[in-house]
CSV table of C-alpha atoms and ligand atoms in Angstrom, one decimal:
chain,number,residue,atom,x,y,z
A,1,MET,CA,-1.5,-9.6,-50.7
A,2,GLN,CA,1.8,-7.4,-49.6
A,3,THR,CA,4.6,-9.3,-48.3
A,4,ARG,CA,7.6,-6.3,-48.6
A,5,LEU,CA,7.4,-2.9,-46.8
A,6,LYS,CA,7.3,-0.2,-49.3
A,7,ASP,CA,7.9,3.7,-49.0
A,8,GLY,CA,5.4,5.6,-47.3
A,9,ASP,CA,4.0,2.1,-45.5
A,10,HIS,CA,2.3,3.1,-42.3
A,11,VAL,CA,3.6,0.4,-38.9
A,12,GLY,CA,1.9,0.9,-35.6
A,13,ILE,CA,3.3,-0.3,-32.6
A,14,ILE,CA,1.0,-1.3,-29.7
A,15,GLY,CA,3.1,-0.6,-26.7
A,16,GLY,CA,6.0,1.8,-25.6
A,17,GLY,CA,7.7,-0.5,-23.5
A,18,PRO,CA,11.1,-1.4,-24.0
A,19,ALA,CA,9.9,-4.0,-26.6
A,20,GLY,CA,7.8,-1.2,-28.8
A,21,SER,CA,10.7,1.2,-28.3
A,22,PHE,CA,12.9,-1.5,-29.6
A,23,ALA,CA,11.0,-2.3,-32.1
A,24,ALA,CA,10.7,1.2,-33.2
A,25,ILE,CA,14.4,1.8,-32.9
A,26,HIS,CA,15.8,-1.4,-34.8
A,27,LEU,CA,12.8,-1.0,-38.0
A,28,LEU,CA,13.7,2.6,-38.5
A,29,THR,CA,18.0,2.3,-38.4
A,30,LEU,CA,17.2,-0.6,-40.6
A,31,SER,CA,14.9,1.0,-43.3
A,32,ARG,CA,17.3,3.7,-43.1
A,33,GLN,CA,19.9,1.2,-44.2
A,34,HIS,CA,17.6,0.0,-46.7
A,35,ASN,CA,16.7,3.6,-48.0
A,36,LEU,CA,13.1,3.1,-47.5
A,37,ASP,CA,10.9,5.3,-45.9
A,38,LEU,CA,8.5,4.4,-43.0
A,39,GLN,CA,5.6,6.2,-41.0
A,40,VAL,CA,6.0,4.3,-37.5
A,41,THR,CA,3.3,5.4,-34.8
A,42,ILE,CA,3.7,4.1,-31.3
A,43,PHE,CA,0.5,3.3,-29.3
A,44,GLU,CA,1.9,4.2,-25.5
A,45,PRO,CA,-0.8,5.6,-23.0
A,46,ARG,CA,1.7,5.5,-19.7
A,47,ASP,CA,3.4,8.9,-18.8
A,48,PHE,CA,7.1,6.8,-18.0
A,49,ASN,CA,7.9,10.0,-16.0
A,50,ARG,CA,5.1,9.8,-13.6
A,51,PRO,CA,6.0,7.9,-9.7
A,52,GLY,CA,4.5,4.8,-9.3
A,53,LEU,CA,2.5,2.3,-10.4
A,54,SER,CA,1.0,4.8,-13.1
A,55,GLY,CA,4.3,5.4,-14.7
A,56,CYS,CA,5.8,2.0,-14.1
A,57,ASN,CA,5.9,-1.3,-16.3
A,58,ARG,CA,6.8,-2.9,-12.8
A,59,CYS,CA,10.4,-4.7,-13.0
A,60,ALA,CA,13.0,-5.0,-11.0
A,61,GLY,CA,15.2,-3.1,-13.1
A,62,ILE,CA,18.6,-5.3,-13.7
A,63,LEU,CA,19.6,-4.3,-17.2
A,64,SER,CA,21.8,-7.6,-17.8
A,65,SER,CA,25.7,-7.0,-20.3
A,66,ARG,CA,24.0,-8.6,-23.6
A,67,LEU,CA,21.5,-5.6,-23.4
A,68,LEU,CA,24.1,-2.5,-22.8
A,69,ARG,CA,26.4,-4.6,-25.4
A,70,GLY,CA,23.6,-4.7,-27.7
A,71,LEU,CA,22.5,-0.7,-26.8
A,72,LYS,CA,26.1,0.0,-27.6
A,73,ARG,CA,26.1,-1.5,-31.1
A,74,LEU,CA,23.3,0.7,-31.7
A,75,GLY,CA,25.2,3.7,-31.0
A,76,ILE,CA,23.1,3.8,-27.3
A,77,GLN,CA,24.5,4.9,-24.2
A,78,LEU,CA,23.0,4.9,-20.8
A,79,PRO,CA,23.0,8.5,-19.5
A,80,PRO,CA,24.4,8.6,-16.0
A,81,ASP,CA,21.0,10.2,-14.4
A,82,VAL,CA,19.5,6.4,-15.7
A,83,ILE,CA,21.6,4.5,-14.0
A,84,GLN,CA,20.8,3.9,-11.0
A,85,ALA,CA,23.5,1.6,-9.8
A,86,ASN,CA,26.4,-0.5,-11.4
A,87,LEU,CA,26.0,-4.0,-9.8
A,88,GLN,CA,29.5,-5.4,-9.1
A,89,THR,CA,28.4,-8.1,-6.3
A,90,TYR,CA,25.7,-10.6,-5.9
A,91,ALA,CA,25.2,-12.0,-1.9
A,92,ILE,CA,23.9,-15.2,-1.8
A,93,CYS,CA,22.2,-14.9,1.6
A,94,LEU,CA,21.3,-18.9,3.6
A,95,ASP,CA,20.5,-18.7,6.9
A,96,ASN,CA,23.5,-17.3,8.9
A,97,GLU,CA,25.9,-17.5,6.2
A,98,THR,CA,26.2,-15.1,3.1
A,99,LEU,CA,28.2,-15.8,-0.2
A,100,GLU,CA,29.7,-13.0,-2.2
A,101,ILE,CA,29.8,-13.9,-6.3
A,102,GLN,CA,31.8,-11.2,-7.8
A,103,GLN,CA,31.3,-9.8,-11.4
A,104,PRO,CA,33.3,-12.9,-13.6
A,105,ASP,CA,34.9,-9.5,-15.5
A,106,PRO,CA,34.5,-5.8,-16.1
A,107,SER,CA,33.0,-6.3,-19.6
A,108,ARG,CA,29.8,-8.2,-17.9
A,109,ARG,CA,28.4,-4.9,-16.2
A,110,ILE,CA,25.1,-4.9,-15.2
A,111,VAL,CA,23.3,-2.2,-14.1
A,112,SER,CA,19.9,-1.1,-12.3
A,113,ILE,CA,17.2,1.5,-13.5
A,114,TYR,CA,14.2,2.9,-12.8
A,115,ARG,CA,11.5,1.8,-15.4
A,116,GLY,CA,8.9,4.7,-14.3
A,117,GLY,CA,9.5,7.7,-12.3
A,118,GLY,CA,10.5,5.9,-9.1
A,119,PRO,CA,8.2,4.6,-6.1
A,120,ARG,CA,4.9,6.4,-5.5
A,121,LEU,CA,5.9,7.6,-2.2
A,122,LEU,CA,9.0,9.0,-3.7
A,123,GLN,CA,11.3,11.4,-2.1
A,124,GLU,CA,12.7,14.3,-4.5
A,125,PRO,CA,13.8,14.3,-7.3
A,126,SER,CA,12.6,11.8,-9.2
A,127,PRO,CA,14.9,9.4,-10.9
A,128,THR,CA,14.8,9.8,-14.6
A,129,SER,CA,12.9,6.6,-16.4
A,130,PHE,CA,14.9,4.1,-18.9
A,131,ASP,CA,11.2,3.8,-20.8
A,132,ALA,CA,10.8,7.4,-21.0
A,133,PHE,CA,14.6,7.4,-22.0
A,134,MET,CA,13.8,4.7,-24.9
A,135,LEU,CA,10.7,6.4,-26.1
A,136,LYS,CA,12.7,9.2,-26.6
A,137,LYS,CA,15.5,7.4,-28.5
A,138,ALA,CA,12.7,6.2,-30.4
A,139,ILE,CA,11.5,9.2,-31.0
A,140,ALA,CA,14.2,10.8,-31.9
A,141,LEU,CA,14.9,8.9,-34.9
A,142,GLY,CA,11.2,9.5,-36.5
A,143,ALA,CA,8.6,7.3,-34.7
A,144,LYS,CA,5.7,9.2,-33.6
A,145,HIS,CA,4.1,8.7,-30.4
A,146,LEU,CA,0.4,8.6,-29.5
A,147,PRO,CA,-0.8,8.7,-25.8
A,148,GLN,CA,-3.5,6.6,-26.4
A,149,ARG,CA,-4.5,2.9,-25.3
A,150,VAL,CA,-5.9,0.9,-28.4
A,151,ARG,CA,-9.1,-0.6,-27.8
A,152,VAL,CA,-9.1,-3.4,-29.9
A,153,VAL,CA,-7.1,-4.5,-33.8
A,154,HIS,CA,-9.2,-5.6,-36.2
A,155,TRP,CA,-8.5,-7.4,-39.4
A,156,GLU,CA,-9.9,-5.8,-42.8
A,157,LYS,CA,-7.5,-6.8,-45.1
A,158,ARG,CA,-4.9,-5.5,-43.1
A,159,PRO,CA,-5.0,-4.4,-38.9
A,160,ILE,CA,-6.9,-1.6,-38.2
A,161,ILE,CA,-6.1,-0.2,-35.1
A,162,HIS,CA,-9.0,1.3,-32.7
A,163,THR,CA,-7.9,3.8,-29.9
A,164,GLY,CA,-11.5,4.7,-29.3
A,165,ARG,CA,-11.4,8.1,-30.3
A,166,ASN,CA,-10.3,7.0,-34.3
A,167,HIS,CA,-8.9,4.4,-36.0
A,168,PHE,CA,-5.7,3.7,-38.1
A,169,PRO,CA,-5.5,1.3,-40.9
A,170,VAL,CA,-1.7,0.0,-40.9
A,171,ASP,CA,0.3,-2.3,-43.6
A,172,PHE,CA,2.3,-3.7,-40.6
A,173,LEU,CA,1.6,-4.5,-36.5
A,174,ILE,CA,3.6,-4.8,-34.1
A,175,LEU,CA,2.1,-6.2,-30.8
A,176,ALA,CA,4.5,-5.0,-27.8
A,177,THR,CA,1.9,-4.9,-24.9
A,178,GLY,CA,3.5,-7.4,-22.5
A,179,ILE,CA,1.3,-9.5,-20.3
A,180,ASN,CA,0.8,-7.2,-18.1
A,181,SER,CA,-3.0,-6.1,-19.7
A,182,ARG,CA,-5.6,-8.0,-22.2
A,183,PRO,CA,-3.9,-7.7,-25.7
A,184,PRO,CA,-6.4,-5.9,-27.7
A,185,LEU,CA,-6.2,-8.1,-30.9
A,186,SER,CA,-9.8,-9.7,-31.8
A,187,ALA,CA,-10.1,-13.4,-32.2
A,188,THR,CA,-9.6,-13.2,-35.9
A,189,PHE,CA,-5.9,-12.7,-35.3
A,190,GLY,CA,-5.7,-16.2,-33.3
A,191,TYR,CA,-3.3,-15.3,-31.1
A,192,HIS,CA,-2.6,-16.8,-27.2
A,193,PRO,CA,-0.4,-15.0,-25.1
A,194,PRO,CA,2.2,-16.9,-22.8
A,195,LYS,CA,1.5,-17.9,-19.3
A,196,THR,CA,2.7,-15.8,-16.4
A,197,VAL,CA,2.6,-16.0,-12.6
A,198,LEU,CA,3.1,-13.8,-9.6
A,199,MET,CA,5.6,-11.8,-8.3
A,200,ALA,CA,5.4,-9.0,-5.9
A,201,GLN,CA,7.6,-6.2,-5.0
A,202,ASP,CA,8.1,-3.2,-3.3
A,203,GLU,CA,10.7,0.0,-2.8
A,204,ILE,CA,12.1,1.2,0.3
A,205,LEU,CA,14.4,3.4,1.7
A,206,LEU,CA,18.4,2.4,1.0
A,207,PRO,CA,19.7,2.3,4.9
A,208,PRO,CA,23.1,4.1,5.2
A,209,SER,CA,25.0,1.5,6.0
A,210,TRP,CA,23.2,-1.1,3.2
A,211,PRO,CA,25.9,-1.8,0.6
A,212,ALA,CA,25.1,0.1,-2.7
A,213,ASN,CA,26.4,-2.0,-5.4
A,214,GLN,CA,25.4,-5.3,-4.1
A,215,VAL,CA,22.3,-7.8,-5.0
A,216,ARG,CA,21.2,-9.4,-2.5
A,217,ALA,CA,19.3,-12.7,-2.8
A,218,TYR,CA,17.5,-14.9,-0.3
A,219,PHE,CA,15.6,-18.5,-0.4
A,220,ARG,CA,13.8,-21.1,1.3
A,221,LYS,CA,11.8,-18.6,3.6
A,222,PRO,CA,9.1,-18.0,4.1
A,223,SER,CA,7.8,-21.7,2.4
A,224,GLY,CA,7.1,-21.3,-1.2
A,225,LEU,CA,9.6,-18.9,-2.0
A,226,LEU,CA,11.6,-19.2,-5.2
A,227,PHE,CA,13.9,-16.5,-4.7
A,228,GLY,CA,13.7,-13.2,-3.4
A,229,ALA,CA,16.1,-10.4,-4.3
A,230,LEU,CA,16.7,-7.0,-2.6
A,231,ILE,CA,18.4,-4.4,-5.8
A,232,PRO,CA,19.9,-1.3,-4.9
A,233,LYS,CA,18.4,1.8,-6.7
A,234,GLY,CA,20.2,5.1,-5.6
A,235,LYS,CA,18.5,6.4,-2.9
A,236,TYR,CA,16.0,2.7,-2.7
A,237,ILE,CA,16.2,-0.6,-2.7
A,238,ASN,CA,13.9,-2.8,-4.8
A,239,ILE,CA,12.4,-6.0,-3.2
A,240,SER,CA,11.6,-8.7,-5.7
A,241,LEU,CA,9.8,-12.2,-4.8
A,242,LEU,CA,9.1,-14.9,-6.7
A,243,GLY,CA,7.5,-17.9,-5.2
A,244,LYS,CA,4.0,-19.8,-4.4
A,245,GLY,CA,1.0,-17.9,-3.3
A,246,LEU,CA,2.2,-14.6,-3.3
A,247,THR,CA,0.2,-11.5,-2.0
A,248,ASN,CA,0.6,-8.3,-1.1
A,249,HIS,CA,1.5,-8.9,2.1
A,250,SER,CA,4.3,-11.3,0.9
A,251,ILE,CA,7.1,-8.6,1.3
A,252,GLU,CA,6.3,-8.3,4.9
A,253,ASP,CA,6.5,-12.0,5.5
A,254,PHE,CA,9.8,-12.3,3.6
A,255,ILE,CA,11.2,-9.7,5.7
A,256,ALA,CA,10.6,-11.0,9.1
A,257,ALA,CA,11.2,-14.9,7.8
A,258,GLN,CA,14.9,-13.5,6.6
A,259,ASN,CA,15.5,-11.7,10.1
A,260,LEU,CA,15.9,-8.2,7.5
A,261,SER,CA,13.4,-5.3,9.5
A,262,GLN,CA,16.8,-4.4,11.8
A,263,ASP,CA,19.3,-4.4,8.9
A,264,LEU,CA,16.0,-2.6,6.5
A,265,GLN,CA,15.2,-0.9,9.3
A,266,PHE,CA,12.0,-2.0,8.2
A,267,THR,CA,8.4,-1.1,9.6
A,268,PRO,CA,5.2,-1.2,7.2
A,269,GLU,CA,5.1,2.5,6.6
A,270,SER,CA,8.7,1.9,5.0
A,271,ARG,CA,6.7,0.4,1.8
A,272,LEU,CA,7.1,3.4,-0.7
A,273,CYS,CA,5.2,1.3,-3.8
A,274,GLY,CA,4.2,-2.5,-4.0
A,275,CYS,CA,2.7,-4.1,-6.8
A,276,THR,CA,1.9,-7.9,-7.7
A,277,PRO,CA,2.8,-8.1,-11.4
A,278,GLN,CA,3.1,-10.8,-13.7
A,279,ILE,CA,5.5,-12.4,-15.2
A,280,ALA,CA,5.6,-14.9,-18.7
A,281,VAL,CA,6.8,-18.3,-17.7
A,282,SER,CA,6.0,-19.8,-21.7
A,283,SER,CA,6.3,-18.7,-25.1
A,284,ALA,CA,2.7,-17.0,-26.8
A,285,ARG,CA,1.0,-19.3,-29.8
A,286,ARG,CA,-0.2,-18.0,-32.9
A,287,PHE,CA,2.1,-15.1,-32.4
A,288,TYR,CA,2.6,-13.6,-35.7
A,289,GLY,CA,0.7,-14.0,-38.9
A,290,ASN,CA,0.8,-11.6,-42.5
A,291,ARG,CA,1.5,-8.3,-41.5
A,292,TRP,CA,1.6,-8.8,-37.8
A,293,VAL,CA,4.0,-9.7,-35.3
A,294,THR,CA,4.4,-9.9,-31.5
A,295,VAL,CA,7.4,-8.9,-29.3
A,296,GLY,CA,8.9,-8.8,-26.3
A,297,ASP,CA,7.1,-10.5,-23.2
A,298,SER,CA,4.2,-11.0,-25.6
A,299,ALA,CA,6.1,-13.0,-27.6
A,300,VAL,CA,8.7,-14.7,-25.3
A,301,THR,CA,11.3,-14.3,-22.9
A,302,ARG,CA,13.8,-15.5,-21.0
A,303,LEU,CA,12.8,-17.8,-17.7
A,304,TYR,CA,12.8,-15.5,-14.8
A,305,LYS,CA,15.9,-13.1,-16.1
A,306,ASP,CA,16.7,-10.5,-18.9
A,307,GLY,CA,13.1,-9.7,-19.9
A,308,ILE,CA,14.5,-6.4,-21.4
A,309,GLY,CA,17.3,-8.1,-23.0
A,310,SER,CA,14.8,-10.4,-25.0
A,311,ALA,CA,12.7,-7.8,-25.7
A,312,PHE,CA,15.8,-5.9,-27.6
A,313,TYR,CA,16.6,-9.4,-29.1
A,314,THR,CA,13.4,-10.8,-30.3
A,315,THR,CA,12.4,-7.1,-31.6
A,316,GLN,CA,16.0,-6.8,-33.4
A,317,ALA,CA,15.4,-10.3,-35.2
A,318,ALA,CA,12.1,-9.5,-36.0
A,319,MET,CA,12.3,-6.5,-37.7
A,320,ARG,CA,15.7,-7.5,-39.3
A,321,ILE,CA,13.1,-10.0,-41.0
A,322,ALA,CA,10.4,-7.5,-41.8
A,323,ILE,CA,12.9,-5.4,-43.8
A,324,GLU,CA,14.9,-8.2,-45.5
A,325,TYR,CA,12.4,-10.9,-46.0
A,326,GLY,CA,8.9,-9.4,-46.0
A,327,ILE,CA,5.9,-9.2,-43.2
A,328,SER,CA,4.6,-12.3,-44.6
A,329,GLN,CA,3.7,-15.4,-42.1
A,330,ARG,CA,5.7,-17.4,-44.1
A,331,ALA,CA,8.9,-15.1,-43.9
A,332,PHE,CA,8.0,-14.8,-39.9
A,333,GLY,CA,7.2,-18.8,-40.0
A,334,PHE,CA,10.8,-19.6,-41.9
A,335,GLN,CA,13.2,-16.8,-40.4
A,336,TYR,CA,11.6,-15.6,-36.4
A,337,ALA,CA,9.5,-18.7,-35.5
A,338,PRO,CA,13.0,-20.7,-35.1
A,339,TYR,CA,14.7,-17.5,-33.1
A,340,CYS,CA,11.8,-17.5,-30.5
A,341,ARG,CA,12.1,-21.7,-30.0
A,342,ARG,CA,15.7,-21.3,-29.7
A,343,ILE,CA,14.4,-19.2,-26.4
A,344,ALA,CA,11.9,-21.9,-25.4
A,345,ARG,CA,14.0,-24.3,-25.4
A,346,ASP,CA,16.5,-22.6,-23.6
A,347,ASN,CA,13.9,-21.8,-20.7
A,348,LEU,CA,14.0,-25.6,-20.4
A,349,TYR,CA,17.3,-25.8,-19.4
A,350,GLY,CA,17.1,-22.8,-16.6
A,351,ARG,CA,13.7,-24.9,-15.4
A,352,LEU,CA,16.3,-27.7,-15.1
A,353,LEU,CA,18.9,-25.3,-13.3
A,354,PHE,CA,16.6,-24.0,-11.1
A,355,THR,CA,15.3,-27.5,-9.9
A,356,LEU,CA,19.1,-28.4,-9.6
A,357,TRP,CA,19.1,-25.4,-7.3
A,358,GLN,CA,16.0,-25.9,-5.7
A,359,LEU,CA,17.5,-29.5,-4.5
A,360,THR,CA,20.3,-28.0,-3.4
A,361,LEU,CA,18.8,-26.0,-0.8
A,362,ARG,CA,16.6,-29.1,0.8
A,363,SER,CA,20.1,-31.0,1.3
A,364,GLU,CA,22.4,-29.5,4.0
A,365,LYS,CA,25.1,-32.0,3.5
A,366,PHE,CA,24.8,-30.9,-0.6
A,367,LEU,CA,24.8,-27.3,0.1
A,368,HIS,CA,27.5,-27.2,2.4
A,369,ALA,CA,29.6,-28.8,0.0
A,370,TRP,CA,28.5,-26.4,-2.9
A,371,MET,CA,29.6,-23.6,-0.4
A,372,LYS,CA,33.0,-24.7,0.3
A,373,ALA,CA,33.4,-26.0,-3.6
A,374,ILE,CA,32.9,-22.1,-4.2
A,375,HIS,CA,35.0,-20.9,-1.2
A,376,SER,CA,37.8,-23.1,-2.4
A,377,GLU,CA,37.8,-21.7,-6.1
A,378,GLN,CA,37.3,-18.1,-5.0
A,379,LYS,CA,41.2,-18.8,-4.1
A,380,THR,CA,42.0,-19.3,-7.4
A,381,PRO,CA,42.1,-16.7,-10.8
A,382,SER,CA,38.7,-16.0,-11.6
A,383,GLN,CA,38.6,-17.2,-15.2
A,384,GLU,CA,38.7,-20.6,-12.9
A,385,HIS,CA,35.8,-20.0,-11.4
A,386,VAL,CA,33.1,-22.7,-12.3
A,387,HIS,CA,30.3,-22.4,-9.6
A,388,SER,CA,30.1,-19.0,-9.5
A,389,ARG,CA,30.1,-18.3,-13.3
A,390,ILE,CA,27.2,-20.9,-13.2
A,391,LEU,CA,25.1,-18.7,-10.4
A,392,TRP,CA,26.4,-15.1,-11.8
A,393,GLY,CA,24.7,-16.7,-15.0
A,394,MET,CA,21.7,-17.8,-13.4
A,395,LEU,CA,21.0,-14.8,-11.6
A,396,THR,CA,21.7,-12.5,-13.6
A,397,GLY,CA,20.3,-14.1,-17.2
A,398,ASP,CA,23.5,-13.0,-18.6
A,399,GLU,CA,24.7,-16.7,-20.5
A,400,PRO,CA,22.1,-19.0,-22.3
A,401,TYR,CA,20.5,-21.5,-19.7
A,402,LYS,CA,22.0,-24.5,-21.7
A,403,LYS,CA,25.3,-23.0,-21.9
A,404,LEU,CA,25.1,-23.3,-17.9
A,405,PHE,CA,23.4,-26.5,-17.3
A,406,TRP,CA,26.4,-28.1,-19.5
A,407,LEU,CA,28.5,-27.0,-17.4
A,408,SER,CA,27.1,-27.4,-14.2
A,409,VAL,CA,26.7,-31.2,-15.2
A,410,ARG,CA,30.4,-31.7,-16.1
A,411,PRO,CA,32.6,-34.3,-15.0
A,412,GLN,CA,35.2,-32.0,-13.2
A,413,VAL,CA,32.5,-30.1,-12.1
A,414,VAL,CA,30.7,-32.7,-10.0
A,415,LEU,CA,33.4,-34.5,-9.0
A,416,ASP,CA,34.4,-31.0,-7.1
A,417,LEU,CA,31.2,-31.6,-5.3
A,418,LEU,CA,31.2,-34.5,-4.1
A,419,ARG,CA,35.2,-34.0,-3.2
A,420,HIS,CA,33.9,-31.0,-0.7
A,421,ILE,CA,30.6,-33.9,0.5
A,422,LYS,CA,31.3,-34.9,4.1
B,501,FAD,C1,8.9,-8.4,-10.6
B,501,FAD,C2,9.2,-8.6,-12.0
B,501,FAD,C3,10.9,-8.3,-11.7
B,501,FAD,C4,11.5,-8.3,-13.1
B,501,FAD,N1,12.7,-7.9,-13.0
B,501,FAD,C5,13.4,-7.7,-14.1
B,501,FAD,C6,15.1,-7.2,-14.6
B,501,FAD,O1,15.2,-6.7,-13.2
B,501,FAD,N2,15.3,-7.2,-15.5
B,501,FAD,C7,14.9,-7.6,-16.7
B,501,FAD,O2,15.4,-7.4,-17.5
B,501,FAD,N3,13.5,-7.9,-16.7
B,501,FAD,C8,12.8,-8.2,-15.5
B,501,FAD,N4,11.7,-8.6,-15.6
B,501,FAD,C9,10.9,-8.4,-16.8
B,501,FAD,C10,10.4,-7.5,-17.5
B,501,FAD,O3,9.6,-6.6,-16.3
B,501,FAD,C11,9.7,-7.7,-18.8
B,501,FAD,O4,10.4,-8.7,-19.8
B,501,FAD,C12,9.7,-6.5,-20.0
B,501,FAD,O5,9.3,-5.3,-18.7
B,501,FAD,C13,9.3,-6.6,-21.3
B,501,FAD,O6,9.1,-5.5,-21.9
B,501,FAD,P1,7.7,-5.4,-23.0
B,501,FAD,O7,8.0,-3.9,-23.5
B,501,FAD,O8,7.4,-6.9,-23.7
B,501,FAD,O9,6.4,-5.2,-21.6
B,501,FAD,P2,6.1,-4.2,-21.2
B,501,FAD,O10,7.3,-3.3,-20.5
B,501,FAD,O11,5.3,-4.8,-20.1
B,501,FAD,O12,5.5,-2.9,-21.7
B,501,FAD,C14,4.2,-3.1,-22.8
B,501,FAD,C15,3.7,-1.8,-22.9
B,501,FAD,O13,2.5,-2.0,-23.2
B,501,FAD,C16,1.5,-0.8,-22.9
B,501,FAD,N5,0.3,-1.6,-23.0
B,501,FAD,C17,-0.3,-2.2,-22.9
B,501,FAD,N6,-1.6,-2.8,-23.4
B,501,FAD,C18,-2.1,-1.2,-24.4
B,501,FAD,C19,-2.7,-1.3,-25.2
B,501,FAD,N7,-4.0,-1.8,-25.3
B,501,FAD,N8,-2.3,0.0,-26.4
B,501,FAD,C20,-1.1,0.5,-26.0
B,501,FAD,N9,-0.2,0.5,-25.2
B,501,FAD,C21,-0.3,-0.7,-24.1
B,501,FAD,C22,2.1,-0.7,-21.6
B,501,FAD,O14,1.6,0.7,-21.5
B,501,FAD,C23,3.5,-1.2,-21.4
B,501,FAD,O15,4.1,0.3,-21.6
B,501,FAD,C24,10.7,-8.7,-14.6
B,501,FAD,C25,9.1,-8.7,-14.4
B,501,FAD,C26,8.9,-8.8,-13.1
B,501,FAD,C27,7.2,-9.1,-13.3
């Protein structure tokens, strides 16, 4: 059984979303540093330049600062036409009160992008797609793009990729199909994808008076809503909802319940796109083996936030192991599995934080204490802000949940909250 990659080996990457392109970029960058000549093919049927669902991998499109830092380290700078907005503040909108949380420092820059060619009913010109930009980067490094959907991957001493038209035996297979379509691995692989929940999202035109650099976050209404966000993206606003029982009508229900129709100049005709995509809420099982590994959403991602950043870092870890330690089940088991388990463990802290937040939202007394604590810390220098830092981290996925959780239960932080309870 071959356990190391060698010159001339063929690597097949299924899926050319962020995880697929990042995998090709990391693999080709590292293989060059190790004087290894690999043939890398990305199978991706979607044309990311097309507007609407056919060109889009369905997401709100916020890029975290840790992702931007990772890209910079690889020498990748996002061009201005890919960036739709520099997001400098989050506004927490609670009934009649709005709390502004500022970006903690300039190094924690976050931006919004379009994954595809913009909303289905878009107004020209079409925004530049982030996924298309990353795929182009992978191609520039030497990857070949085959615009074909993979029907199934069989195992015949090695992975054999079948597209319906052709079949491709590969020496190393990378699965990066995300969680919004059926994974094409045959049962022999034993792969079980992550569990998912539904989200709802749409795009509308940005009203002239609406802040173009601020994400607005809404809670509590309508019932079952965990989190609703309005994210400016150039000429548009993305509306993303996470909660229970979401359907295609949830956007209208949310706008009515939050009393936003007037401010957003919203009518049912304002909706320019609309989808109910899945988001991963657990890790995959049996997600690597001899000569194959899964990355991005197909393997594990951070809970609710920074999925694209997770795609970057899981592929970085997996590709480093493939080049430096080999492509055996043992190498991935020793090196890659612990990395993914750390993300899954961090998500447990994320769950705890979101539960604490839900409990806070249910108690008027506690909610007001917490709001007062934020108001009073905003009068101090920004490096002393703890409550705002926790919220910024939870809303953007910019810091590990574990760190934020322990910060939130520090005695000084709890005492500060208690001090503000009337
Ligand atoms: C509503 C919503 C909002 C989100 N907001 C954010 C956000 O603001 N920021 C953030 O970082 N993350 C966000 N996420 C998460 C983010 O979308 C994912 O974590 C990210 O897309 C994962 O990238 P991926 O490459 O693993 O999968 P995907 O982006 O799903 O890409 C998978 C690719 O595989 C291709 N594919 C699938 N099957 C096959 C096949 N059989 N053959 C060939 N190709 C195939 C697909 O066409 C697709 O291009 C959000 C998710 C949702 C649902």
